[in-house]
């Protein structure tokens, strides 16, 4: 069983028990969060596609960690021009664990 859901402008394909990194969510560690923008739910031979979202579809997840990724170094260099520019960036992320995927008619299958 898996689901495709949307957070902001990104889409994620997840299964129950999976841990994924998403862009930072302002919720404390240990709390639960519910995503309602479900694009697709698949269970065995049953496929439920939203238009644009699945009605009564939910993905429930638990916040596991708030952290920062490793530094990405940006280097701009022009030879023979005495031009060097160094820049770095660290992106914040939230690690979540998918606890359950719910949808209309999934309990009947």
Short mmCIF file of N, CA and C in Angstrom, two decimals:
data_model
loop_
_atom_site.label_atom_id
_atom_site.label_comp_id
_atom_site.label_asym_id
_atom_site.label_seq_id
_atom_site.Cartn_x
_atom_site.Cartn_y
_atom_site.Cartn_z
N UNK A 1 0.84 -1.18 0.00
CA UNK A 1 0.00 0.00 0.00
C UNK A 1 0.89 1.24 0.00
N UNK A 2 0.58 2.15 -0.88
CA UNK A 2 1.34 3.40 -0.90
C UNK A 2 0.41 4.55 -1.26
N UNK A 3 0.92 5.77 -1.02
CA UNK A 3 0.17 6.98 -1.33
C UNK A 3 1.12 8.03 -1.88
N UNK A 4 0.58 8.91 -2.69
CA UNK A 4 1.32 10.07 -3.18
C UNK A 4 0.62 11.30 -2.62
N UNK A 5 1.38 12.11 -1.88
CA UNK A 5 0.80 13.31 -1.31
C UNK A 5 1.68 14.51 -1.59
N UNK A 6 1.10 15.69 -1.37
CA UNK A 6 1.75 16.95 -1.73
C UNK A 6 1.98 17.79 -0.49
N UNK A 7 3.21 18.30 -0.36
CA UNK A 7 3.55 19.28 0.68
C UNK A 7 4.17 20.47 -0.05
N UNK A 8 3.54 21.61 0.04
CA UNK A 8 4.04 22.79 -0.67
C UNK A 8 3.98 22.55 -2.16
N UNK A 9 5.13 22.56 -2.83
CA UNK A 9 5.17 22.31 -4.26
C UNK A 9 5.83 20.99 -4.60
N UNK A 10 6.06 20.13 -3.59
CA UNK A 10 6.72 18.84 -3.82
C UNK A 10 5.77 17.70 -3.54
N UNK A 11 5.97 16.60 -4.26
CA UNK A 11 5.16 15.41 -4.09
C UNK A 11 6.03 14.25 -3.62
N UNK A 12 5.48 13.42 -2.74
CA UNK A 12 6.22 12.31 -2.16
C UNK A 12 5.39 11.03 -2.29
N UNK A 13 6.06 9.93 -2.64
CA UNK A 13 5.42 8.61 -2.67
C UNK A 13 5.88 7.88 -1.42
N UNK A 14 4.94 7.48 -0.56
CA UNK A 14 5.28 6.90 0.73
C UNK A 14 4.49 5.62 1.01
N UNK A 15 5.04 4.80 1.90
CA UNK A 15 4.36 3.63 2.42
C UNK A 15 4.32 3.76 3.94
N UNK A 16 3.51 2.94 4.59
CA UNK A 16 3.43 2.99 6.05
C UNK A 16 4.75 2.53 6.65
N UNK A 17 5.21 3.26 7.67
CA UNK A 17 6.46 2.94 8.34
C UNK A 17 7.68 3.58 7.71
N UNK A 18 7.54 4.22 6.57
CA UNK A 18 8.67 4.84 5.88
C UNK A 18 9.04 6.15 6.54
N UNK A 19 10.35 6.48 6.53
CA UNK A 19 10.83 7.76 7.05
C UNK A 19 11.36 8.58 5.87
N UNK A 20 10.91 9.83 5.79
CA UNK A 20 11.35 10.70 4.70
C UNK A 20 11.74 12.06 5.25
N UNK A 21 12.57 12.76 4.49
CA UNK A 21 12.95 14.13 4.82
C UNK A 21 12.12 15.07 3.94
N UNK A 22 11.45 16.03 4.58
CA UNK A 22 10.68 17.04 3.87
C UNK A 22 11.22 18.41 4.28
N UNK A 23 10.80 19.44 3.56
CA UNK A 23 11.22 20.78 3.95
C UNK A 23 10.70 21.10 5.34
N UNK A 24 11.35 22.01 6.01
CA UNK A 24 11.07 22.26 7.43
C UNK A 24 9.60 22.56 7.69
N UNK A 25 9.07 21.87 8.72
CA UNK A 25 7.71 22.08 9.20
C UNK A 25 7.83 22.60 10.62
N UNK A 26 7.12 23.66 10.95
CA UNK A 26 7.24 24.29 12.26
C UNK A 26 6.45 23.60 13.36
N UNK A 27 6.65 22.31 13.57
CA UNK A 27 5.96 21.56 14.61
C UNK A 27 7.02 20.85 15.44
N UNK A 28 6.78 20.75 16.74
CA UNK A 28 7.76 20.15 17.65
C UNK A 28 7.92 18.66 17.40
N UNK A 29 9.10 18.15 17.78
CA UNK A 29 9.42 16.73 17.65
C UNK A 29 8.50 15.91 18.56
N UNK A 30 7.99 14.79 18.04
CA UNK A 30 7.10 13.93 18.79
C UNK A 30 5.63 14.15 18.49
N UNK A 31 5.29 15.29 17.91
CA UNK A 31 3.89 15.57 17.56
C UNK A 31 3.52 14.88 16.26
N UNK A 32 2.21 14.74 16.04
CA UNK A 32 1.72 14.16 14.80
C UNK A 32 1.22 15.25 13.87
N UNK A 33 1.30 14.97 12.59
CA UNK A 33 0.83 15.89 11.57
C UNK A 33 -0.01 15.10 10.57
N UNK A 34 -1.02 15.76 10.01
CA UNK A 34 -1.93 15.12 9.08
C UNK A 34 -1.88 15.85 7.75
N UNK A 35 -1.64 15.11 6.67
CA UNK A 35 -1.60 15.69 5.33
C UNK A 35 -2.89 15.32 4.61
N UNK A 36 -3.59 16.32 4.07
CA UNK A 36 -4.88 16.12 3.42
C UNK A 36 -4.81 16.20 1.91
N UNK A 37 -3.71 16.66 1.35
CA UNK A 37 -3.60 16.81 -0.10
C UNK A 37 -3.03 15.51 -0.69
N UNK A 38 -3.89 14.49 -0.76
CA UNK A 38 -3.50 13.17 -1.24
C UNK A 38 -3.86 13.09 -2.73
N UNK A 39 -2.88 12.78 -3.56
CA UNK A 39 -3.10 12.71 -4.99
C UNK A 39 -3.50 11.31 -5.44
N UNK A 40 -3.00 10.26 -4.76
CA UNK A 40 -3.24 8.90 -5.19
C UNK A 40 -3.06 7.95 -4.01
N UNK A 41 -3.90 6.93 -3.92
CA UNK A 41 -3.75 5.88 -2.92
C UNK A 41 -3.88 4.55 -3.64
N UNK A 42 -2.92 3.63 -3.39
CA UNK A 42 -2.95 2.30 -4.01
C UNK A 42 -2.84 1.25 -2.92
N UNK A 43 -3.80 0.30 -2.97
CA UNK A 43 -3.77 -0.83 -2.04
C UNK A 43 -4.13 -2.08 -2.82
N UNK A 44 -3.19 -3.04 -2.89
CA UNK A 44 -3.34 -4.27 -3.67
C UNK A 44 -3.79 -3.92 -5.09
N UNK A 45 -4.98 -4.32 -5.50
CA UNK A 45 -5.47 -4.02 -6.85
C UNK A 45 -6.37 -2.79 -6.88
N UNK A 46 -6.57 -2.15 -5.74
CA UNK A 46 -7.47 -1.01 -5.65
C UNK A 46 -6.67 0.28 -5.80
N UNK A 47 -7.03 1.10 -6.78
CA UNK A 47 -6.34 2.36 -7.04
C UNK A 47 -7.35 3.49 -6.94
N UNK A 48 -7.01 4.49 -6.13
CA UNK A 48 -7.90 5.64 -5.94
C UNK A 48 -7.12 6.89 -6.35
N UNK A 49 -7.59 7.56 -7.39
CA UNK A 49 -6.92 8.74 -7.93
C UNK A 49 -7.79 9.96 -7.65
N UNK A 50 -7.17 11.01 -7.15
CA UNK A 50 -7.90 12.23 -6.84
C UNK A 50 -8.06 13.14 -8.04
N UNK A 51 -9.01 14.05 -7.91
CA UNK A 51 -9.27 15.00 -8.98
C UNK A 51 -9.57 16.37 -8.37
N UNK A 52 -8.65 17.17 -7.91
CA UNK A 52 -7.21 16.93 -7.88
C UNK A 52 -6.76 16.13 -6.66
N UNK A 53 -7.56 16.09 -5.58
CA UNK A 53 -7.17 15.35 -4.38
C UNK A 53 -8.21 14.29 -4.04
N UNK A 54 -7.76 13.24 -3.34
CA UNK A 54 -8.66 12.18 -2.90
C UNK A 54 -9.49 12.70 -1.74
N UNK A 55 -10.82 12.58 -1.86
CA UNK A 55 -11.70 13.01 -0.78
C UNK A 55 -11.54 12.04 0.38
N UNK A 56 -11.51 12.58 1.58
CA UNK A 56 -11.38 11.81 2.82
C UNK A 56 -10.08 11.02 2.87
N UNK A 57 -9.10 11.39 2.08
CA UNK A 57 -7.79 10.75 2.13
C UNK A 57 -6.89 11.48 3.11
N UNK A 58 -6.14 10.71 3.90
CA UNK A 58 -5.23 11.30 4.88
C UNK A 58 -3.96 10.48 4.97
N UNK A 59 -2.87 11.16 5.18
CA UNK A 59 -1.61 10.53 5.55
C UNK A 59 -1.23 11.12 6.90
N UNK A 60 -1.08 10.26 7.89
CA UNK A 60 -0.74 10.70 9.24
C UNK A 60 0.71 10.34 9.50
N UNK A 61 1.47 11.32 9.97
CA UNK A 61 2.90 11.13 10.19
C UNK A 61 3.30 11.69 11.55
N UNK A 62 4.44 11.22 12.04
CA UNK A 62 4.99 11.68 13.31
C UNK A 62 6.30 12.39 13.04
N UNK A 63 6.50 13.54 13.69
CA UNK A 63 7.74 14.30 13.54
C UNK A 63 8.83 13.60 14.34
N UNK A 64 9.92 13.20 13.67
CA UNK A 64 10.99 12.47 14.33
C UNK A 64 12.17 13.39 14.66
N UNK A 65 12.49 14.31 13.74
CA UNK A 65 13.70 15.11 13.91
C UNK A 65 13.60 16.41 13.13
N UNK A 66 14.16 17.47 13.68
CA UNK A 66 14.35 18.75 12.98
C UNK A 66 15.85 18.96 12.88
N UNK A 67 16.38 19.16 11.69
CA UNK A 67 17.83 19.26 11.56
C UNK A 67 18.19 20.10 10.34
N UNK A 68 19.50 20.18 10.05
CA UNK A 68 20.01 20.93 8.92
C UNK A 68 20.89 19.99 8.10
N UNK A 69 20.73 20.01 6.77
CA UNK A 69 21.55 19.18 5.88
C UNK A 69 23.00 19.65 5.89
N UNK A 70 23.85 18.84 5.27
CA UNK A 70 25.26 19.24 5.17
C UNK A 70 25.38 20.45 4.26
N UNK A 71 26.49 21.16 4.38
CA UNK A 71 26.69 22.40 3.63
C UNK A 71 26.97 22.12 2.16
N UNK A 72 26.29 22.88 1.32
CA UNK A 72 26.54 22.85 -0.12
C UNK A 72 27.42 24.05 -0.43
N UNK A 73 28.56 23.82 -1.06
CA UNK A 73 29.49 24.90 -1.36
C UNK A 73 29.29 25.35 -2.81
N UNK A 74 29.16 26.65 -2.98
CA UNK A 74 28.99 27.24 -4.30
C UNK A 74 30.25 28.04 -4.58
N UNK A 75 30.94 27.70 -5.66
CA UNK A 75 32.20 28.36 -6.00
C UNK A 75 32.09 28.93 -7.41
N UNK A 76 32.37 30.22 -7.53
CA UNK A 76 32.42 30.87 -8.84
C UNK A 76 33.86 31.33 -9.05
N UNK A 77 34.40 31.03 -10.21
CA UNK A 77 35.81 31.30 -10.46
C UNK A 77 36.00 31.69 -11.92
N UNK A 78 36.71 32.80 -12.15
CA UNK A 78 37.06 33.20 -13.50
C UNK A 78 38.59 33.23 -13.57
N UNK A 79 39.12 32.44 -14.46
CA UNK A 79 40.58 32.37 -14.54
C UNK A 79 41.16 33.66 -15.11
N UNK A 80 42.31 34.00 -14.62
CA UNK A 80 43.09 35.18 -15.04
C UNK A 80 42.39 36.51 -14.80
N UNK A 81 41.36 36.56 -13.99
CA UNK A 81 40.63 37.80 -13.75
C UNK A 81 40.66 38.21 -12.28
N UNK A 82 41.30 37.45 -11.43
CA UNK A 82 41.34 37.70 -9.98
C UNK A 82 39.94 37.71 -9.39
N UNK A 83 39.11 36.80 -9.88
CA UNK A 83 37.73 36.71 -9.38
C UNK A 83 37.50 35.33 -8.79
N UNK A 84 37.21 35.30 -7.49
CA UNK A 84 36.82 34.07 -6.81
C UNK A 84 35.71 34.43 -5.84
N UNK A 85 34.68 33.61 -5.84
CA UNK A 85 33.56 33.85 -4.93
C UNK A 85 33.15 32.52 -4.32
N UNK A 86 33.15 32.47 -2.99
CA UNK A 86 32.75 31.27 -2.27
C UNK A 86 31.47 31.57 -1.50
N UNK A 87 30.55 30.63 -1.55
CA UNK A 87 29.29 30.79 -0.84
C UNK A 87 28.86 29.41 -0.38
N UNK A 88 28.16 29.36 0.75
CA UNK A 88 27.67 28.09 1.26
C UNK A 88 26.21 28.20 1.65
N UNK A 89 25.54 27.04 1.67
CA UNK A 89 24.12 27.01 2.03
C UNK A 89 23.83 25.71 2.77
N UNK A 90 23.05 25.79 3.86
CA UNK A 90 22.58 24.62 4.59
C UNK A 90 21.07 24.68 4.65
N UNK A 91 20.41 23.66 4.08
CA UNK A 91 18.95 23.62 4.01
C UNK A 91 18.39 22.93 5.25
N UNK A 92 17.38 23.53 5.86
CA UNK A 92 16.69 22.93 7.00
C UNK A 92 15.74 21.85 6.51
N UNK A 93 15.59 20.78 7.29
CA UNK A 93 14.65 19.73 6.93
C UNK A 93 14.00 19.16 8.18
N UNK A 94 12.90 18.45 7.97
CA UNK A 94 12.18 17.75 9.02
C UNK A 94 12.07 16.29 8.61
N UNK A 95 12.48 15.39 9.48
CA UNK A 95 12.36 13.97 9.21
C UNK A 95 11.04 13.49 9.81
N UNK A 96 10.21 12.86 8.98
CA UNK A 96 8.92 12.38 9.45
C UNK A 96 8.81 10.88 9.20
N UNK A 97 8.01 10.21 10.05
CA UNK A 97 7.74 8.79 9.90
C UNK A 97 6.25 8.63 9.61
N UNK A 98 5.93 7.95 8.52
CA UNK A 98 4.54 7.75 8.11
C UNK A 98 3.94 6.66 9.00
N UNK A 99 2.89 7.02 9.76
CA UNK A 99 2.27 6.05 10.66
C UNK A 99 1.06 5.38 10.05
N UNK A 100 0.26 6.09 9.26
CA UNK A 100 -0.90 5.45 8.64
C UNK A 100 -1.34 6.20 7.39
N UNK A 101 -1.97 5.43 6.48
CA UNK A 101 -2.54 5.98 5.26
C UNK A 101 -4.01 5.60 5.27
N UNK A 102 -4.88 6.60 5.22
CA UNK A 102 -6.32 6.38 5.27
C UNK A 102 -6.97 6.94 4.02
N UNK A 103 -8.01 6.27 3.57
CA UNK A 103 -8.75 6.75 2.42
C UNK A 103 -10.13 6.17 2.41
N UNK A 104 -11.01 6.75 1.65
CA UNK A 104 -12.39 6.28 1.53
C UNK A 104 -12.41 4.90 0.89
N UNK A 105 -13.13 3.96 1.47
CA UNK A 105 -13.32 2.61 0.94
C UNK A 105 -12.10 1.70 1.07
N UNK A 106 -11.03 2.12 1.74
CA UNK A 106 -9.85 1.25 1.85
C UNK A 106 -10.09 0.12 2.85
N UNK A 107 -10.95 0.31 3.83
CA UNK A 107 -11.20 -0.73 4.82
C UNK A 107 -12.03 -1.88 4.24
N UNK A 108 -12.77 -1.64 3.15
CA UNK A 108 -13.60 -2.67 2.55
C UNK A 108 -12.78 -3.63 1.70
N UNK A 109 -11.66 -3.19 1.20
CA UNK A 109 -10.85 -4.01 0.30
C UNK A 109 -10.03 -5.04 1.03
#
